[in-house]
PDB file of C-alpha atoms (C1' of nucleotides) in Angstrom:
ATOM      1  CA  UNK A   1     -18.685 -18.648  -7.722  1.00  0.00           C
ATOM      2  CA  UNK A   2     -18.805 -15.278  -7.079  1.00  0.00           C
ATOM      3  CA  UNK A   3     -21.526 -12.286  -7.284  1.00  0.00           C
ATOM      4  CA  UNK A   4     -22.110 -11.760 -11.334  1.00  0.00           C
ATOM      5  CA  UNK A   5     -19.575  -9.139 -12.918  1.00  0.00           C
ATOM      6  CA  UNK A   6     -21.356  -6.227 -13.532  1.00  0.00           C
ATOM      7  CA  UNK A   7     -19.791  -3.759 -15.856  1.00  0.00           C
ATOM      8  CA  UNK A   8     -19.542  -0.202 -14.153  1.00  0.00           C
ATOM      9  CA  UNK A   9     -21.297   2.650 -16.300  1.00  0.00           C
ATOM     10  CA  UNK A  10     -20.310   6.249 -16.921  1.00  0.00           C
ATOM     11  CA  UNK A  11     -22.669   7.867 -14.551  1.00  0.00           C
ATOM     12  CA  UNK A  12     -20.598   5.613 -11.764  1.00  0.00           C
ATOM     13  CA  UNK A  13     -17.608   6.338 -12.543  1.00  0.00           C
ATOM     14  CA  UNK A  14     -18.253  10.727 -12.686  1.00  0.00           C
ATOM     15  CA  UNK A  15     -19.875   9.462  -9.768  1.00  0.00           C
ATOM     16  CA  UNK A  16     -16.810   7.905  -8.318  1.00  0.00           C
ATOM     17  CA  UNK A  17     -14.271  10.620  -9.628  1.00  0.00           C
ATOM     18  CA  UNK A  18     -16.405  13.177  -8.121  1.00  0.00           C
ATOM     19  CA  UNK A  19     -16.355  11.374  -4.891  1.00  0.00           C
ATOM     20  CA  UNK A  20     -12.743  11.495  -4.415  1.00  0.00           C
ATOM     21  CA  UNK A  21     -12.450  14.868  -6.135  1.00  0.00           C
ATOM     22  CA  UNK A  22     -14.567  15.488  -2.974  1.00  0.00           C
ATOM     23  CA  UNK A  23     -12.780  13.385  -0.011  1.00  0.00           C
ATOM     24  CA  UNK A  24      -9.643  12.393  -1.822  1.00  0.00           C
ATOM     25  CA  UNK A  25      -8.643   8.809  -2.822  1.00  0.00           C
ATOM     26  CA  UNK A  26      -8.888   5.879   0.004  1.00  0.00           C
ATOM     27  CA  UNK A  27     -12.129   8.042   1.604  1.00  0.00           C
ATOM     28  CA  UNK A  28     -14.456   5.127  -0.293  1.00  0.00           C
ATOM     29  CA  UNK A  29     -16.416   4.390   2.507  1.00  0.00           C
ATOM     30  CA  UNK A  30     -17.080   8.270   2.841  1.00  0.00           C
ATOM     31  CA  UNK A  31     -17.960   8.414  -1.025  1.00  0.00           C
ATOM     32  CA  UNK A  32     -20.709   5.679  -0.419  1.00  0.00           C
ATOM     33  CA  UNK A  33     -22.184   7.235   2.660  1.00  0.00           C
ATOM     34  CA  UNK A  34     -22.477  10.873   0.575  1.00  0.00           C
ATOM     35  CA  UNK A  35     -26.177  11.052  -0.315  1.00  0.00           C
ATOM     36  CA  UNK A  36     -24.721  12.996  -3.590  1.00  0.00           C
ATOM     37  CA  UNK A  37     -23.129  10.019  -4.902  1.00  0.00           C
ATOM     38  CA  UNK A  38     -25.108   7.063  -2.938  1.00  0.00           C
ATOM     39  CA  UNK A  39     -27.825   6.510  -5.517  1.00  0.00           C
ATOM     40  CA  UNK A  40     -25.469   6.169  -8.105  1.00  0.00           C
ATOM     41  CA  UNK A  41     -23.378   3.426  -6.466  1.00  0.00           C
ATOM     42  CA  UNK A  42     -26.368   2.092  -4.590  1.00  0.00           C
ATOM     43  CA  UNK A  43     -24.886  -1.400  -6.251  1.00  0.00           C
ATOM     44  CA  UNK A  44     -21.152  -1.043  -5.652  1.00  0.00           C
ATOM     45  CA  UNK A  45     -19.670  -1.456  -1.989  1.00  0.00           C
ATOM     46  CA  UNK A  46     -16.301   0.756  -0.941  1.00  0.00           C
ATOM     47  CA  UNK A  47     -13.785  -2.200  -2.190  1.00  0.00           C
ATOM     48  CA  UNK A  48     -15.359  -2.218  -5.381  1.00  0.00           C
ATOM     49  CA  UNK A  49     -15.052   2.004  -5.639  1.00  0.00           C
ATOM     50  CA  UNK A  50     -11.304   1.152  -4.545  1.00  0.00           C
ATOM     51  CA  UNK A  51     -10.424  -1.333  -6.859  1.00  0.00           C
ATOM     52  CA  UNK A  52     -12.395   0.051  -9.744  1.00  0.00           C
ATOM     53  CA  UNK A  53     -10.366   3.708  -9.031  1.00  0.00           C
ATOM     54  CA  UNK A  54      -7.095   1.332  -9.615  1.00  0.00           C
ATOM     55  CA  UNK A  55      -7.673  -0.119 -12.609  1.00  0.00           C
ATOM     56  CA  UNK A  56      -9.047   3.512 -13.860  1.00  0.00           C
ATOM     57  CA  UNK A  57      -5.086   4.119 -13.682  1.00  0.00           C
ATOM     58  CA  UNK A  58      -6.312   7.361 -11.871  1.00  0.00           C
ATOM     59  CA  UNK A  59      -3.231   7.482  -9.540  1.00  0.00           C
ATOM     60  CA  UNK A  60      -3.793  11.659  -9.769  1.00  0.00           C
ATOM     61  CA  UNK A  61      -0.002  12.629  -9.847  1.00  0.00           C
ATOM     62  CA  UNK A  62       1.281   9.416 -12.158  1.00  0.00           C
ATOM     63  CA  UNK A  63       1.232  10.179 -15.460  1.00  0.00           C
ATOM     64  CA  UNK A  64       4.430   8.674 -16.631  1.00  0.00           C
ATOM     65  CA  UNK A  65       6.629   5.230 -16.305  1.00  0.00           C
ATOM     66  CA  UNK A  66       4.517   4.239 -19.478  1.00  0.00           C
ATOM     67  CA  UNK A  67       3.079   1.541 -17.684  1.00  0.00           C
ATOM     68  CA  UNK A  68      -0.686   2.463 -19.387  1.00  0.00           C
ATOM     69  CA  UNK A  69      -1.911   1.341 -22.206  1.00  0.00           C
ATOM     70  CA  UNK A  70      -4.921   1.973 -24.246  1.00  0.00           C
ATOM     71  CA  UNK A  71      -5.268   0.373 -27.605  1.00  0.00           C
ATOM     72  CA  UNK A  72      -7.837   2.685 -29.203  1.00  0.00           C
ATOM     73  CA  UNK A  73      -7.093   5.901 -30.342  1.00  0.00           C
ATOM     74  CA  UNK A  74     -10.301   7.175 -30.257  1.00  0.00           C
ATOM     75  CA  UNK A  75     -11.599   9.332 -27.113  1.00  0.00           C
ATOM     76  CA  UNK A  76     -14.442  11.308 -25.882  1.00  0.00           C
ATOM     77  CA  UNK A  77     -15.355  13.208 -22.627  1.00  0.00           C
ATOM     78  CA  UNK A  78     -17.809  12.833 -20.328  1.00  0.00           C
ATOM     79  CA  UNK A  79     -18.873  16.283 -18.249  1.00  0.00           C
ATOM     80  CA  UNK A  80     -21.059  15.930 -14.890  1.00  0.00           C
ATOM     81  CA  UNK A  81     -21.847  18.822 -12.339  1.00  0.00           C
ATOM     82  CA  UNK A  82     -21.952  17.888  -9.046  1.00  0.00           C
ATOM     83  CA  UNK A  83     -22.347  20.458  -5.822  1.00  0.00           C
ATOM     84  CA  UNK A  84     -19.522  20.034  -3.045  1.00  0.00           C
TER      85      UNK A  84
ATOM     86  CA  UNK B   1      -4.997   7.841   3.385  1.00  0.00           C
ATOM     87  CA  UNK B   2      -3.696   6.261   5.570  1.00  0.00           C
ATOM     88  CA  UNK B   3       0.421   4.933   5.994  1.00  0.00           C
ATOM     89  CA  UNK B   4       1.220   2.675   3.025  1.00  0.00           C
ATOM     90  CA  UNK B   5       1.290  -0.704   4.254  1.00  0.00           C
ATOM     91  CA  UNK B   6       4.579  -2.111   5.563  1.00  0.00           C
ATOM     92  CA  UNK B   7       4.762  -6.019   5.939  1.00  0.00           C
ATOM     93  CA  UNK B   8       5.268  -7.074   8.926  1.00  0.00           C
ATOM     94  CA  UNK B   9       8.953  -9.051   8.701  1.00  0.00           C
ATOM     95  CA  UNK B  10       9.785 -12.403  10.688  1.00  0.00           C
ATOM     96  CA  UNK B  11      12.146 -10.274  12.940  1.00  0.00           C
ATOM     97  CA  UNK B  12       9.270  -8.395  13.700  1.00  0.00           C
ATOM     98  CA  UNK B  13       6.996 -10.974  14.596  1.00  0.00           C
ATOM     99  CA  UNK B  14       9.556 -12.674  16.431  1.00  0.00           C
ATOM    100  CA  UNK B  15      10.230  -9.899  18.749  1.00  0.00           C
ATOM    101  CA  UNK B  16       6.734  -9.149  18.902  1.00  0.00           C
ATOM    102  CA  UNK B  17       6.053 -13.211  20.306  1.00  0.00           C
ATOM    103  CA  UNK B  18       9.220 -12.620  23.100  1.00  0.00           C
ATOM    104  CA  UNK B  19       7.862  -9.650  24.208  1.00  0.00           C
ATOM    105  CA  UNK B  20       4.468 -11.111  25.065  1.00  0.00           C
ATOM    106  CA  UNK B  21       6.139 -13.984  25.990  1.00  0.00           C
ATOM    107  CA  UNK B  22       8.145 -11.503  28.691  1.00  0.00           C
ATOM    108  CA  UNK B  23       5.344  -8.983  29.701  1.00  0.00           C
ATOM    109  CA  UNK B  24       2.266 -11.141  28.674  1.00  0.00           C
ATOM    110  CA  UNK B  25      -0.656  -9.708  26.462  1.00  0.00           C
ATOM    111  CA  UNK B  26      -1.964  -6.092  26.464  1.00  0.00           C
ATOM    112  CA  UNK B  27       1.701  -5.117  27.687  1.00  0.00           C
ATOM    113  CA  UNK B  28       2.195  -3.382  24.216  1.00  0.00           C
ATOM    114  CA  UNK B  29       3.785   0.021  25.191  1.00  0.00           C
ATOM    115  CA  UNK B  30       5.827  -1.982  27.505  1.00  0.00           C
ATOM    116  CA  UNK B  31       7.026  -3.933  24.684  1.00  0.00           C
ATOM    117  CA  UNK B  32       8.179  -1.032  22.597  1.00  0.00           C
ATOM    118  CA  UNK B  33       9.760   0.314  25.662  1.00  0.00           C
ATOM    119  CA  UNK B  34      11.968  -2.356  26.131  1.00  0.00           C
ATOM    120  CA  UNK B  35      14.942  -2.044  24.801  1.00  0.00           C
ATOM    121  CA  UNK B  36      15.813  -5.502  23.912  1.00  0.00           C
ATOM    122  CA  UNK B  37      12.530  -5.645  21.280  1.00  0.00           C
ATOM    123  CA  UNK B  38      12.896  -1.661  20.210  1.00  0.00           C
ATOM    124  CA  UNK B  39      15.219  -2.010  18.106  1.00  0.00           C
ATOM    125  CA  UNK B  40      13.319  -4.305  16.014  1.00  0.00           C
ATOM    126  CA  UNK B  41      10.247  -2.633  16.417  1.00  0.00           C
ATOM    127  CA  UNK B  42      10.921   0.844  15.909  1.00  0.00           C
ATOM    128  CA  UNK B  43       8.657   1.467  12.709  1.00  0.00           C
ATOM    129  CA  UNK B  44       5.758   0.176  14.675  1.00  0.00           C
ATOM    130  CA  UNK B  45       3.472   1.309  17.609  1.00  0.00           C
ATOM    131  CA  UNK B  46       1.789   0.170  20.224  1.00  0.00           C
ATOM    132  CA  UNK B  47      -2.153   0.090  18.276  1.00  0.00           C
ATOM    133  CA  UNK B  48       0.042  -2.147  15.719  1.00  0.00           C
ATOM    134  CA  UNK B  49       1.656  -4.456  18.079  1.00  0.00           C
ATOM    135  CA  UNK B  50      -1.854  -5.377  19.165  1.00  0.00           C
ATOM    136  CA  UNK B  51      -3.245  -5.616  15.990  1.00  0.00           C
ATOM    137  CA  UNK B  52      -0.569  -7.614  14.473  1.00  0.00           C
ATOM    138  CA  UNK B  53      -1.316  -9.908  17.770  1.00  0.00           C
ATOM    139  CA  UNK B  54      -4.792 -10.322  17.174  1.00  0.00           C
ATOM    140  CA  UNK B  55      -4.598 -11.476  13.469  1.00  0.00           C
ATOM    141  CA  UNK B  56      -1.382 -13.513  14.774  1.00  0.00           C
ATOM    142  CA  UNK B  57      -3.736 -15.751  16.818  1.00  0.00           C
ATOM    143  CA  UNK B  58      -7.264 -15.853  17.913  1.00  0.00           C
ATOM    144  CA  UNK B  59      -9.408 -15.109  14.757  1.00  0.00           C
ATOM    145  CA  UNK B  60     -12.577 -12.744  14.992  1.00  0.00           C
ATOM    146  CA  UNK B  61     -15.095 -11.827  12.624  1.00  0.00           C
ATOM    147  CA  UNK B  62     -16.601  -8.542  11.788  1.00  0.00           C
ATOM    148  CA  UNK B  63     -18.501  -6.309   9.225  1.00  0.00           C
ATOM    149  CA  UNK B  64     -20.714  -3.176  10.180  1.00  0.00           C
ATOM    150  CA  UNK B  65     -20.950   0.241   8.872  1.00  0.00           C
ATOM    151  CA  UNK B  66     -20.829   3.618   9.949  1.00  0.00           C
ATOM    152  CA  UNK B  67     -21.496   7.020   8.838  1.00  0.00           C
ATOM    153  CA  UNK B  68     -20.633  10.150   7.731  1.00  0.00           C
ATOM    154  CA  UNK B  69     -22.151  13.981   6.756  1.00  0.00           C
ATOM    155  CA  UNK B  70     -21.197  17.287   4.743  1.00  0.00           C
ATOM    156  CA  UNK B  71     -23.233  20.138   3.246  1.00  0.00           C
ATOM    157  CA  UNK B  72     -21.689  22.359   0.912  1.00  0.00           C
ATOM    158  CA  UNK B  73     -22.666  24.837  -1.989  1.00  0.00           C
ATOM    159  CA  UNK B  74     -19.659  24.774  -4.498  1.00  0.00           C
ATOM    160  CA  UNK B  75     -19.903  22.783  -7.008  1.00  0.00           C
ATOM    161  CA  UNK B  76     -17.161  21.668  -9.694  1.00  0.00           C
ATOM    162  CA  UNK B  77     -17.649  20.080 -13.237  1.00  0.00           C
ATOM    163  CA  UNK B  78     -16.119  16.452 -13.711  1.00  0.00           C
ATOM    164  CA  UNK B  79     -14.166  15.722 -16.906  1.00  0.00           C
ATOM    165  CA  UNK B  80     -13.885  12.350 -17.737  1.00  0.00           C
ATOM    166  CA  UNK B  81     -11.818  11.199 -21.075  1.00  0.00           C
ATOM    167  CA  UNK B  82     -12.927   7.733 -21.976  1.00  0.00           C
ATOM    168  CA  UNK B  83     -10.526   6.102 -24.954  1.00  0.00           C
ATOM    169  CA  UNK B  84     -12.738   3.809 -27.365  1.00  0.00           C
TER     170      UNK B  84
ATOM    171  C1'  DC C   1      -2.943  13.080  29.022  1.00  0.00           C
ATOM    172  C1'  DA C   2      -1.609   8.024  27.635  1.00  0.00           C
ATOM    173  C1'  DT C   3      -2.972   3.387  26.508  1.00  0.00           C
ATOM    174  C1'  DT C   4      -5.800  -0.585  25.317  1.00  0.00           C
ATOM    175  C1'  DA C   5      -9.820  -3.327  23.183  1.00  0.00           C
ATOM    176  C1'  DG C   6     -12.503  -4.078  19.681  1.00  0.00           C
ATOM    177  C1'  DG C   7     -15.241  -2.915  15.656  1.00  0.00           C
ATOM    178  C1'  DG C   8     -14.687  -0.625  11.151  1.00  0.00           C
ATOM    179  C1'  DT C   9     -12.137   0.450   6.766  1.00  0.00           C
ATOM    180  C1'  DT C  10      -8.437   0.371   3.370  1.00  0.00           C
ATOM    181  C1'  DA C  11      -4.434  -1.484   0.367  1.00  0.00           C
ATOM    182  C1'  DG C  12      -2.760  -4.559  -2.388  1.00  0.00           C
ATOM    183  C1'  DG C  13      -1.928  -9.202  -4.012  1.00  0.00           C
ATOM    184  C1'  DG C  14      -4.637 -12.935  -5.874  1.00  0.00           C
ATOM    185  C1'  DT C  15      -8.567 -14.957  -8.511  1.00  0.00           C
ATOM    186  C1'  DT C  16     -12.314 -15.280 -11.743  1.00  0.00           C
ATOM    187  C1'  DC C  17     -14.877 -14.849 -15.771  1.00  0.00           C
ATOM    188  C1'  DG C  18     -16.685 -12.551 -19.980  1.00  0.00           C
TER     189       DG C  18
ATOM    190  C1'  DT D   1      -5.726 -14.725 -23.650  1.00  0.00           C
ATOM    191  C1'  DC D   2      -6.336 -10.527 -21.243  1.00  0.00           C
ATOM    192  C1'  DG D   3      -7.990  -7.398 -18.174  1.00  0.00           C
ATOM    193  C1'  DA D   4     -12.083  -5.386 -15.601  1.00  0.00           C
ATOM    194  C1'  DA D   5     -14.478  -6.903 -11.812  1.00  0.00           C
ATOM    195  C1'  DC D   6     -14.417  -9.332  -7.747  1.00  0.00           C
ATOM    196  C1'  DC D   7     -12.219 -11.827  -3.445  1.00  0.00           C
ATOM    197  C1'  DC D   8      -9.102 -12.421   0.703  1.00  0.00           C
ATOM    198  C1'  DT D   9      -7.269 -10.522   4.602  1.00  0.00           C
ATOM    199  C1'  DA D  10      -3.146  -8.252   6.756  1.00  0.00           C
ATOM    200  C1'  DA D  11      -2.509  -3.787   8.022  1.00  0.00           C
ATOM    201  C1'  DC D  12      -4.248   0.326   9.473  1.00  0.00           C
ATOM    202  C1'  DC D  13      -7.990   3.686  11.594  1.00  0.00           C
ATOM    203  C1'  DC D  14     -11.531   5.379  15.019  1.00  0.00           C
ATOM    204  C1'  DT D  15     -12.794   5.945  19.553  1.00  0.00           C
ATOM    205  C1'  DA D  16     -15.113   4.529  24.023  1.00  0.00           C
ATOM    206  C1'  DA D  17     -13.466   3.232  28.184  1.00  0.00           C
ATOM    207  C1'  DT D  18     -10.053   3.342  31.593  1.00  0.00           C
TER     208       DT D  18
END
DNA sequence: CATTAGGGTTAGGGTTCG
DNA sequence: TCGAACCCTAACCCTAAT
């Protein structure tokens, strides 16, 4: 039995993908510390910013190998400022 | 980021036991500098020979934190495309 | 300057649960 | 059943002390 899932919002993942935008992927520990992005992740620890970057499929270079899938068709975007 | 993670293979491990077997513990440059363990060892460096001891053999325990600062004034928009 | 000891952090495979 | 969220821990990093 572990901690409940809790299902991670928008604001945490701009959060997240502003972080490494910031420090660059595998700096998660660095994300958490920033006071820009702490209060949004106040509830996630750096393993859970790593792992939920993977399964965002935001590997940043790898686009192709077709190994992504999304079943909807459907999109929309999602815009957040954040100072560097 | 770091290295990407490289296994550690048997051959590895075994030269890594008959080298502390032949210079005794904390002998880790000595290791790599012999040359009948170099060889084997040659994608690895001292700081791993000792870690790869330590979680080899006598178990420890940790978890702490640390901490980290920046100030900046640029800022940068986030784009996020979320697929319904 | 080079090396080690030990605490801290990450990477990736494995597991769980909605 | 599937996959996002979470767990386990080997492998790797940081750095004070020598």
């Amino acid at each position: 039995m572990g901690k409940a899932k809790k299902r991670w919002t928008s604001e945490e993942e701009a959060a997240l993908s502003a972080g490494v935008y910031k420090y660059g992927t595998g700096k998660w520990k660095d994300i958490l510390n920033d006071h820009q992005f702490a209060h949004c992740l106040i509830n996630r620890s750096n393993v859970d910013l790593k792992d939920k970057w993977r399964n965002l499929g935001c590997n940043a270079s790898n686009s192709q190998g077709s190994s992504r899938r999304h079943t909807g068709s459907r999109y929309v975007f999602i815009f957040q400022m954040y100072f560097l």
